[in-house]
Amino acid sequence: MSSTVDLVIFGASGDLARRKIMPSLKQLASRNGRTLRIIGAGRSEQTQAQFRELVGDSSGSEALASNAEWVRLDYADPASFAPVKALLDGSPSSAIFYLATPPETFSDILGAVGQSGMAIKGDPSRSIVVEKPLGHDLASARKLNTQLAASFDESQIYRIDHYLAKDTVQNLLALRFSNSLFEPVWNRNLIETILITAAEEEGIGLRAGYYDQIGAVRDMIQNHVLQLLALVTMEPPITFDAEYIRRAKRLALRSITPLDPAFAVRGQYDGYLNEEGVAPDSRRETYAAARISIENWRWDGVPIFVRTGKALKRRATEIVIKLRDAPMLRVAGRRQRGIPTLIVIRIQPDEGITLRIGAKRPGVRFEMVPAGMRLDYARLSRSALPDAYENVLSEVLAGGHSAFPGGEEIELSWEIVDPLIKAWESEGYPEPYPQGSWGPQAADDLVGSGGGGRWIVSGDEPGTA
Ligand code: NDP
Ligand code: BG6
């Protein structure tokens, strides 16, 4: 028998809904005997026909367009949510509420959804999806968690961090825990440093209204980068079920010491102040790098460096695990320099993994050269890698939680970044860096003097091209 899933999208007229959510729904419109109905809700004046056209245009699905519904409401007026409830009551369906509106509206919407009786705490047929930003500091993140918990159990809540839904990020678990080769080296005994780069070539574009309030630490480090770090450094989960993956990540995050401004660098790209909508005297960082310490048995003493920024040399999100040098290599009485082994996990673009090793250069002489063993992730699949939002929504529809951070992880991550954000808000200026560079020189010095050697991105490092 066919059942309906109602997806109530608050903010369905917005950029995210049109560019990311709707296109990802095309493949999911009807699956496993279940039909998806989009109920768009928001302040916009538009007719049913106009909304159906919007759904059709952005999703490319006639099926989704033809049964979509539009409800005009005022987020601050709970009574105006009644037509949404009437639609839900009128069909024996499960319902997913999707907050795709700016965060200042979350509180009103959650209040109205709760008061109206549309949310039923503990009922798995009612769930909620919340977009980032999940708070702007620890206090606001706690408040949001409390508001969510008033109407929904943790098992009914999906907090989006689209990095967790990237295939290459999910493959981190497979790399670490389905290969007996890696786990024995994955600790302080053999790993010298971990370097994470999340670099973007684009500037802030037209997003000044959002970005100039937020900056790189809140936008990327608090969520995506710390989630990557948690997956790379966590203990093996007992099973790959969401509950155990989340538990392992929580413990990893709990071991990370709060970021220290003395070991962090903030930058702002040249020309940022001229971007439309940016305050002329803005001190907002478009680049951040930090040294991170993890105080636990596995990682004690291993320096970890993360960096992220806009308007950098090229788009590259990569995790580099650098192993300690081999003890020595004596050839014909001469000591030869070893070549440090690198495990380079290319999250994007050019998704895959490179194991950089030392090899003998072919020829008579015994000479070492860096050489790469490469896995190109796209070659594992006949079809293109799915968009992260497609993975997100298919997980939500399937009721799976492994690609979503839990509420406690969000709070732990804010605990880590809050001291840095507060320090930067109260003092100093970001260092300027040229667009198209790898960021401020100080970030190179941070790694160099902190025991990390230098930043590494594949292509620039011998043996990783
Ligand atoms: P928009 O600014 O496009 O807003 C979405 C919709 O929310 C609007 O169409 C509008 O709908 C309603 N809205 C906008 N401003 C207000 C306001 N001040 N008060 C009440 N309602 C308002 O945002 P996006 O679609 O870009 O983003 C939505 C959410 O998703 C945000 O939380 C954002 O941080 C997050 N996000 C967005 C990404 C993106 O690529 N756009 C990426 C990652 C996260 P109506 O007028 O019909 O009510
Ligand atoms: C978003 C940030 O969460 O992630 C953006 O708000 C950033 O500023 C984006 O550009 C990067 O995502 P991706 O998938 O393009 O690496």
Tab-separated table of N, CA and C in Angstrom, residues 212-357:
chain	number	residue	atom	x	y	z
A	212	ASP	N	29.372	38.387	6.916
A	212	ASP	CA	30.057	39.441	7.673
A	212	ASP	C	29.682	39.405	9.162
A	213	GLN	N	28.612	38.683	9.474
A	213	GLN	CA	28.252	38.496	10.890
A	213	GLN	C	28.908	37.240	11.464
A	214	ILE	N	29.389	36.382	10.597
A	214	ILE	CA	29.706	35.018	11.002
A	214	ILE	C	31.216	34.730	10.981
A	215	GLY	N	31.826	34.862	9.801
A	215	GLY	CA	33.262	34.606	9.670
A	215	GLY	C	33.603	33.124	9.556
A	216	ALA	N	34.885	32.887	9.267
A	216	ALA	CA	35.326	31.536	8.889
A	216	ALA	C	35.225	30.518	10.022
A	217	VAL	N	35.451	30.947	11.258
A	217	VAL	CA	35.449	29.963	12.357
A	217	VAL	C	34.045	29.406	12.551
A	218	ARG	N	33.061	30.294	12.606
A	218	ARG	CA	31.685	29.815	12.788
A	218	ARG	C	31.176	29.097	11.538
A	219	ASP	N	31.550	29.637	10.366
A	219	ASP	CA	30.992	29.126	9.114
A	219	ASP	C	31.519	27.735	8.778
A	220	MET	N	32.783	27.492	9.076
A	220	MET	CA	33.394	26.227	8.607
A	220	MET	C	34.039	25.395	9.712
A	221	ILE	N	34.718	26.045	10.675
A	221	ILE	CA	35.488	25.236	11.637
A	221	ILE	C	34.567	24.608	12.674
A	222	GLN	N	33.657	25.425	13.235
A	222	GLN	CA	32.780	24.891	14.294
A	222	GLN	C	32.030	23.642	13.830
A	223	ASN	N	31.696	23.587	12.569
A	223	ASN	CA	30.874	22.464	12.095
A	223	ASN	C	31.677	21.501	11.221
A	224	HIS	N	31.884	21.874	9.953
A	224	HIS	CA	32.446	20.914	8.993
A	224	HIS	C	33.838	20.419	9.401
A	225	VAL	N	34.722	21.361	9.758
A	225	VAL	CA	36.113	20.954	10.010
A	225	VAL	C	36.215	20.102	11.278
A	226	LEU	N	35.482	20.511	12.328
A	226	LEU	CA	35.547	19.713	13.567
A	226	LEU	C	34.886	18.349	13.382
A	227	GLN	N	33.876	18.277	12.535
A	227	GLN	CA	33.287	16.962	12.261
A	227	GLN	C	34.296	16.071	11.533
A	228	LEU	N	35.017	16.657	10.577
A	228	LEU	CA	36.045	15.865	9.879
A	228	LEU	C	37.091	15.383	10.882
A	229	LEU	N	37.514	16.312	11.751
A	229	LEU	CA	38.546	15.951	12.727
A	229	LEU	C	38.045	14.856	13.679
A	230	ALA	N	36.786	14.953	14.073
A	230	ALA	CA	36.236	13.933	14.974
A	230	ALA	C	36.246	12.562	14.296
A	231	LEU	N	35.878	12.529	13.019
A	231	LEU	CA	35.846	11.236	12.321
A	231	LEU	C	37.251	10.662	12.152
A	232	VAL	N	38.222	11.562	11.966
A	232	VAL	CA	39.591	11.091	11.751
A	232	VAL	C	40.228	10.614	13.048
A	233	THR	N	39.829	11.203	14.166
A	233	THR	CA	40.558	10.904	15.408
A	233	THR	C	39.770	10.050	16.396
A	234	MET	N	38.506	9.772	16.113
A	234	MET	CA	37.696	9.056	17.112
A	234	MET	C	38.147	7.603	17.250
A	235	GLU	N	37.749	7.010	18.347
A	235	GLU	CA	37.984	5.580	18.558
A	235	GLU	C	37.035	4.790	17.661
A	236	PRO	N	37.360	3.536	17.377
A	236	PRO	CA	36.435	2.746	16.553
A	236	PRO	C	35.079	2.612	17.252
A	237	PRO	N	33.997	2.907	16.542
A	237	PRO	CA	32.683	2.703	17.170
A	237	PRO	C	32.406	1.199	17.296
A	238	ILE	N	31.610	0.841	18.280
A	238	ILE	CA	31.336	-0.593	18.493
A	238	ILE	C	30.613	-1.171	17.285
A	239	THR	N	29.656	-0.402	16.749
A	239	THR	CA	29.028	-0.772	15.479
A	239	THR	C	28.952	0.510	14.660
A	240	PHE	N	28.614	0.373	13.388
A	240	PHE	CA	28.494	1.562	12.546
A	240	PHE	C	27.111	2.197	12.638
A	241	ASP	N	26.341	1.809	13.629
A	241	ASP	CA	25.037	2.445	13.807
A	241	ASP	C	25.255	3.872	14.300
A	242	ALA	N	24.286	4.735	13.935
A	242	ALA	CA	24.436	6.162	14.238
A	242	ALA	C	24.749	6.410	15.707
A	243	GLU	N	24.085	5.684	16.580
A	243	GLU	CA	24.251	5.937	18.011
A	243	GLU	C	25.722	5.779	18.424
A	244	TYR	N	26.362	4.753	17.885
A	244	TYR	CA	27.742	4.492	18.298
A	244	TYR	C	28.736	5.410	17.592
A	245	ILE	N	28.428	5.769	16.353
A	245	ILE	CA	29.306	6.730	15.662
A	245	ILE	C	29.246	8.069	16.402
A	246	ARG	N	28.045	8.468	16.767
A	246	ARG	CA	27.896	9.739	17.491
A	246	ARG	C	28.612	9.685	18.837
A	247	ARG	N	28.485	8.542	19.508
A	247	ARG	CA	29.137	8.433	20.819
A	247	ARG	C	30.657	8.574	20.652
A	248	ALA	N	31.202	7.917	19.624
A	248	ALA	CA	32.655	7.989	19.387
A	248	ALA	C	33.067	9.428	19.052
A	249	LYS	N	32.248	10.113	18.249
A	249	LYS	CA	32.589	11.504	17.902
A	249	LYS	C	32.520	12.408	19.129
A	250	ARG	N	31.533	12.166	19.966
A	250	ARG	CA	31.408	12.989	21.186
A	250	ARG	C	32.667	12.880	22.038
A	251	LEU	N	33.153	11.638	22.185
A	251	LEU	CA	34.349	11.460	23.010
A	251	LEU	C	35.548	12.149	22.377
A	252	ALA	N	35.631	12.071	21.045
A	252	ALA	CA	36.751	12.737	20.352
A	252	ALA	C	36.666	14.246	20.571
A	253	LEU	N	35.487	14.810	20.398
A	253	LEU	CA	35.331	16.262	20.560
A	253	LEU	C	35.610	16.689	21.999
A	254	ARG	N	35.205	15.831	22.915
A	254	ARG	CA	35.427	16.145	24.332
A	254	ARG	C	36.917	16.197	24.668
A	255	SER	N	37.738	15.507	23.894
A	255	SER	CA	39.181	15.473	24.172
A	255	SER	C	39.927	16.653	23.549
A	256	ILE	N	39.257	17.392	22.686
A	256	ILE	CA	39.934	18.521	22.020
A	256	ILE	C	39.947	19.720	22.965
A	257	THR	N	41.112	20.330	23.128
A	257	THR	CA	41.173	21.478	24.037
A	257	THR	C	40.639	22.730	23.313
A	258	PRO	N	40.034	23.648	24.058
A	258	PRO	CA	39.500	24.862	23.407
A	258	PRO	C	40.589	25.593	22.619
A	259	LEU	N	40.202	26.206	21.520
A	259	LEU	CA	41.193	26.852	20.656
A	259	LEU	C	41.810	28.061	21.351
A	260	ASP	N	43.117	28.149	21.220
A	260	ASP	CA	43.873	29.181	21.910
A	260	ASP	C	44.281	30.248	20.887
A	261	PRO	N	43.874	31.506	21.114
A	261	PRO	CA	44.215	32.554	20.137
A	261	PRO	C	45.726	32.674	19.905
A	262	ALA	N	46.527	32.244	20.876
A	262	ALA	CA	47.986	32.330	20.688
A	262	ALA	C	48.461	31.353	19.616
A	263	PHE	N	47.647	30.355	19.311
A	263	PHE	CA	48.018	29.376	18.279
A	263	PHE	C	46.981	29.372	17.165
A	264	ALA	N	46.596	30.562	16.767
A	264	ALA	CA	45.603	30.662	15.689
A	264	ALA	C	45.917	31.904	14.850
A	265	VAL	N	45.504	31.857	13.609
A	265	VAL	CA	45.760	32.971	12.692
A	265	VAL	C	44.452	33.323	12.009
A	266	ARG	N	44.163	34.614	11.950
A	266	ARG	CA	42.976	35.019	11.203
A	266	ARG	C	43.401	35.906	10.049
A	267	GLY	N	42.706	35.742	8.952
A	267	GLY	CA	43.055	36.541	7.776
A	267	GLY	C	41.808	37.109	7.133
A	268	GLN	N	42.030	38.117	6.310
A	268	GLN	CA	40.928	38.704	5.545
A	268	GLN	C	41.467	38.973	4.145
A	269	TYR	N	40.754	38.517	3.132
A	269	TYR	CA	41.327	38.681	1.788
A	269	TYR	C	41.274	40.129	1.334
A	270	ASP	N	42.292	40.504	0.567
A	270	ASP	CA	42.339	41.866	0.033
A	270	ASP	C	41.091	42.086	-0.811
A	271	GLY	N	40.425	43.185	-0.581
A	271	GLY	CA	39.228	43.484	-1.371
A	271	GLY	C	37.949	43.090	-0.652
A	272	TYR	N	38.076	42.381	0.473
A	272	TYR	CA	36.857	41.962	1.197
A	272	TYR	C	36.018	43.179	1.597
A	273	LEU	N	36.701	44.235	2.044
A	273	LEU	CA	35.964	45.411	2.530
A	273	LEU	C	35.187	46.108	1.412
A	274	ASN	N	35.565	45.811	0.166
A	274	ASN	CA	34.826	46.412	-0.954
A	274	ASN	C	33.677	45.539	-1.439
A	275	GLU	N	33.515	44.352	-0.855
A	275	GLU	CA	32.416	43.479	-1.288
A	275	GLU	C	31.093	44.128	-0.884
A	276	GLU	N	30.096	43.968	-1.738
A	276	GLU	CA	28.796	44.581	-1.490
A	276	GLU	C	28.202	44.059	-0.178
A	277	GLY	N	27.865	44.995	0.704
A	277	GLY	CA	27.195	44.607	1.949
A	277	GLY	C	28.125	44.409	3.134
A	278	VAL	N	29.453	44.474	2.900
A	278	VAL	CA	30.401	44.305	4.005
A	278	VAL	C	30.621	45.659	4.680
A	279	ALA	N	30.632	45.668	6.010
A	279	ALA	CA	30.867	46.927	6.729
A	279	ALA	C	32.260	47.451	6.369
A	280	PRO	N	32.383	48.773	6.120
A	280	PRO	CA	33.669	49.307	5.633
A	280	PRO	C	34.823	49.082	6.609
A	281	ASP	N	34.490	48.916	7.900
A	281	ASP	CA	35.570	48.708	8.875
A	281	ASP	C	35.506	47.278	9.447
A	282	SER	N	34.971	46.357	8.669
A	282	SER	CA	34.770	44.996	9.177
A	282	SER	C	36.096	44.330	9.561
A	283	ARG	N	36.098	43.683	10.736
A	283	ARG	CA	37.283	42.916	11.156
A	283	ARG	C	37.001	41.418	11.004
A	284	ARG	N	35.957	41.089	10.252
A	284	ARG	CA	35.533	39.693	10.129
A	284	ARG	C	36.589	38.877	9.389
A	285	GLU	N	36.871	37.692	9.892
A	285	GLU	CA	37.879	36.844	9.239
A	285	GLU	C	37.273	36.041	8.095
A	286	THR	N	37.991	36.036	6.964
A	286	THR	CA	37.583	35.174	5.850
A	286	THR	C	38.516	33.971	5.772
A	287	TYR	N	39.450	33.928	6.715
A	287	TYR	CA	40.419	32.828	6.771
A	287	TYR	C	40.715	32.565	8.243
A	288	ALA	N	40.827	31.311	8.583
A	288	ALA	CA	41.242	30.985	9.954
A	288	ALA	C	42.091	29.723	9.919
A	289	ALA	N	43.152	29.764	10.722
A	289	ALA	CA	43.983	28.565	10.888
A	289	ALA	C	44.215	28.405	12.378
A	290	ALA	N	44.311	27.168	12.826
A	290	ALA	CA	44.513	26.959	14.260
A	290	ALA	C	45.284	25.674	14.496
A	291	ARG	N	46.031	25.716	15.580
A	291	ARG	CA	46.674	24.497	16.040
A	291	ARG	C	45.744	23.857	17.069
A	292	ILE	N	45.554	22.573	16.940
A	292	ILE	CA	44.591	21.886	17.817
A	292	ILE	C	45.306	20.784	18.587
A	293	SER	N	44.975	20.678	19.875
A	293	SER	CA	45.540	19.588	20.681
A	293	SER	C	44.421	18.663	21.113
A	294	ILE	N	44.715	17.394	21.067
A	294	ILE	CA	43.749	16.413	21.559
A	294	ILE	C	44.371	15.717	22.750
A	295	GLU	N	43.717	15.861	23.890
A	295	GLU	CA	44.295	15.294	25.098
A	295	GLU	C	43.634	13.954	25.389
A	296	ASN	N	44.146	12.947	24.738
A	296	ASN	CA	43.726	11.594	25.096
A	296	ASN	C	44.860	10.619	24.779
A	297	TRP	N	44.658	9.378	25.126
A	297	TRP	CA	45.705	8.359	25.050
A	297	TRP	C	46.239	8.226	23.625
A	298	ARG	N	45.355	8.287	22.649
A	298	ARG	CA	45.747	8.056	21.259
A	298	ARG	C	46.535	9.221	20.661
A	299	TRP	N	46.155	10.451	21.035
A	299	TRP	CA	46.689	11.601	20.279
A	299	TRP	C	47.564	12.553	21.089
A	300	ASP	N	47.765	12.283	22.348
A	300	ASP	CA	48.519	13.222	23.180
A	300	ASP	C	49.849	13.594	22.506
A	301	GLY	N	50.108	14.875	22.378
A	301	GLY	CA	51.378	15.354	21.834
A	301	GLY	C	51.429	15.431	20.316
A	302	VAL	N	50.383	15.007	19.620
A	302	VAL	CA	50.403	15.110	18.152
A	302	VAL	C	49.824	16.470	17.750
A	303	PRO	N	50.638	17.331	17.127
A	303	PRO	CA	50.086	18.634	16.733
A	303	PRO	C	49.163	18.470	15.523
A	304	ILE	N	48.019	19.104	15.604
A	304	ILE	CA	47.037	19.031	14.521
A	304	ILE	C	46.767	20.451	14.055
A	305	PHE	N	46.724	20.646	12.751
A	305	PHE	CA	46.518	21.990	12.218
A	305	PHE	C	45.325	21.977	11.270
A	306	VAL	N	44.482	22.998	11.409
A	306	VAL	CA	43.347	23.118	10.489
A	306	VAL	C	43.351	24.527	9.901
A	307	ARG	N	42.907	24.635	8.677
A	307	ARG	CA	42.790	25.969	8.066
A	307	ARG	C	41.612	25.959	7.103
A	308	THR	N	40.999	27.108	6.984
A	308	THR	CA	39.906	27.258	6.029
A	308	THR	C	39.869	28.704	5.573
A	309	GLY	N	39.387	28.932	4.381
A	309	GLY	CA	39.290	30.320	3.947
A	309	GLY	C	38.620	30.451	2.604
A	310	LYS	N	38.237	31.704	2.326
A	310	LYS	CA	37.631	32.074	1.048
A	310	LYS	C	38.701	32.751	0.195
A	311	ALA	N	38.449	32.786	-1.102
A	311	ALA	CA	39.332	33.462	-2.069
A	311	ALA	C	40.755	32.939	-1.986
A	312	LEU	N	40.900	31.659	-1.825
A	312	LEU	CA	42.240	31.054	-1.755
A	312	LEU	C	42.636	30.530	-3.144
A	313	LYS	N	43.808	29.906	-3.177
A	313	LYS	CA	44.400	29.549	-4.469
A	313	LYS	C	43.499	28.614	-5.280
A	314	ARG	N	42.972	27.607	-4.629
A	314	ARG	CA	42.022	26.750	-5.331
A	314	ARG	C	41.147	26.006	-4.325
A	315	ARG	N	40.084	25.430	-4.835
A	315	ARG	CA	39.182	24.678	-3.966
A	315	ARG	C	39.845	23.352	-3.630
A	316	ALA	N	39.999	23.088	-2.352
A	316	ALA	CA	40.603	21.824	-1.941
A	316	ALA	C	40.234	21.552	-0.493
A	317	THR	N	39.519	20.467	-0.278
A	317	THR	CA	39.275	20.020	1.095
A	317	THR	C	39.998	18.691	1.242
A	318	GLU	N	40.987	18.693	2.116
A	318	GLU	CA	41.834	17.503	2.227
A	318	GLU	C	42.269	17.286	3.669
A	319	ILE	N	42.437	16.010	3.991
A	319	ILE	CA	42.996	15.654	5.297
A	319	ILE	C	44.312	14.949	5.004
A	320	VAL	N	45.373	15.461	5.596
A	320	VAL	CA	46.678	14.840	5.372
A	320	VAL	C	47.175	14.249	6.680
A	321	ILE	N	47.459	12.963	6.656
A	321	ILE	CA	48.031	12.294	7.817
A	321	ILE	C	49.500	12.078	7.477
A	322	LYS	N	50.361	12.710	8.265
A	322	LYS	CA	51.797	12.579	7.968
A	322	LYS	C	52.429	11.636	8.991
A	323	LEU	N	53.020	10.585	8.486
A	323	LEU	CA	53.633	9.617	9.393
A	323	LEU	C	55.056	10.029	9.751
A	324	ARG	N	55.541	9.513	10.856
A	324	ARG	CA	56.921	9.827	11.261
A	324	ARG	C	57.892	9.243	10.246
A	325	ASP	N	59.080	9.879	10.178
A	325	ASP	CA	60.097	9.371	9.254
A	325	ASP	C	60.511	7.962	9.650
A	326	ALA	N	60.877	7.171	8.651
A	326	ALA	CA	61.503	5.874	8.946
A	326	ALA	C	62.803	6.171	9.687
A	327	PRO	N	63.277	5.282	10.567
A	327	PRO	CA	64.436	5.608	11.405
A	327	PRO	C	65.667	6.033	10.594
A	328	MET	N	66.021	5.305	9.593
A	328	MET	CA	67.173	5.717	8.782
A	328	MET	C	67.269	4.838	7.544
A	329	LEU	N	68.059	5.269	6.625
A	329	LEU	CA	68.281	4.493	5.414
A	329	LEU	C	69.729	4.749	5.005
A	330	ARG	N	70.593	3.724	5.117
A	330	ARG	CA	71.999	3.935	4.763
A	330	ARG	C	72.276	3.173	3.474
A	331	VAL	N	72.678	3.919	2.486
A	331	VAL	CA	72.932	3.302	1.183
A	331	VAL	C	74.379	3.575	0.804
A	332	ALA	N	75.148	2.499	0.548
A	332	ALA	CA	76.567	2.608	0.178
A	332	ALA	C	77.298	3.535	1.146
A	333	GLY	N	77.028	3.344	2.416
A	333	GLY	CA	77.741	4.114	3.437
A	333	GLY	C	77.199	5.507	3.647
A	334	ARG	N	76.247	5.946	2.817
A	334	ARG	CA	75.716	7.306	2.980
A	334	ARG	C	74.308	7.253	3.544
A	335	ARG	N	74.042	8.179	4.427
A	335	ARG	CA	72.701	8.220	5.012
A	335	ARG	C	71.762	8.937	4.044
A	336	GLN	N	70.686	8.294	3.666
A	336	GLN	CA	69.754	8.939	2.732
A	336	GLN	C	68.545	9.447	3.490
A	337	ARG	N	68.024	10.531	3.001
A	337	ARG	CA	66.845	11.104	3.627
A	337	ARG	C	65.628	10.215	3.334
A	338	GLY	N	64.902	9.863	4.373
A	338	GLY	CA	63.689	9.076	4.147
A	338	GLY	C	62.600	9.964	3.560
A	339	ILE	N	61.604	9.357	3.009
A	339	ILE	CA	60.498	10.145	2.465
A	339	ILE	C	59.274	9.886	3.339
A	340	PRO	N	58.797	10.927	4.042
A	340	PRO	CA	57.690	10.682	4.973
A	340	PRO	C	56.453	10.149	4.245
A	341	THR	N	55.872	9.136	4.832
A	341	THR	CA	54.636	8.595	4.262
A	341	THR	C	53.501	9.568	4.544
A	342	LEU	N	52.720	9.815	3.525
A	342	LEU	CA	51.540	10.677	3.688
A	342	LEU	C	50.297	9.895	3.282
A	343	ILE	N	49.258	10.017	4.083
A	343	ILE	CA	47.952	9.507	3.651
A	343	ILE	C	47.120	10.755	3.383
A	344	VAL	N	46.814	10.972	2.114
A	344	VAL	CA	46.089	12.191	1.754
A	344	VAL	C	44.655	11.808	1.383
A	345	ILE	N	43.719	12.312	2.158
A	345	ILE	CA	42.310	11.995	1.897
A	345	ILE	C	41.709	13.201	1.198
A	346	ARG	N	41.421	13.034	-0.075
A	346	ARG	CA	40.916	14.162	-0.875
A	346	ARG	C	39.388	14.163	-0.798
A	347	ILE	N	38.866	15.026	0.064
A	347	ILE	CA	37.408	15.075	0.236
A	347	ILE	C	36.758	15.670	-1.017
A	348	GLN	N	37.380	16.729	-1.556
A	348	GLN	CA	36.878	17.354	-2.779
A	348	GLN	C	37.847	18.411	-3.271
A	349	PRO	N	37.883	18.787	-4.526
A	349	PRO	CA	37.280	18.033	-5.630
A	349	PRO	C	38.218	16.858	-5.916
A	350	ASP	N	38.088	16.184	-6.996
A	350	ASP	CA	39.036	15.133	-7.332
A	350	ASP	C	39.088	14.105	-6.192
A	351	GLU	N	37.912	13.657	-5.802
A	351	GLU	CA	37.749	12.845	-4.596
A	351	GLU	C	38.571	11.557	-4.631
A	352	GLY	N	39.202	11.250	-3.527
A	352	GLY	CA	39.952	10.003	-3.473
A	352	GLY	C	40.964	9.985	-2.346
A	353	ILE	N	41.876	9.049	-2.438
A	353	ILE	CA	42.899	8.899	-1.406
A	353	ILE	C	44.229	8.669	-2.104
A	354	THR	N	45.279	9.311	-1.603
A	354	THR	CA	46.617	9.029	-2.114
A	354	THR	C	47.477	8.563	-0.955
A	355	LEU	N	48.174	7.485	-1.173
A	355	LEU	CA	49.169	7.057	-0.195
A	355	LEU	C	50.507	7.421	-0.797
A	356	ARG	N	51.179	8.409	-0.206
A	356	ARG	CA	52.472	8.836	-0.754
A	356	ARG	C	53.572	8.063	-0.008
A	357	ILE	N	54.355	7.337	-0.783
A	357	ILE	CA	55.405	6.525	-0.183
A	357	ILE	C	56.749	6.886	-0.806
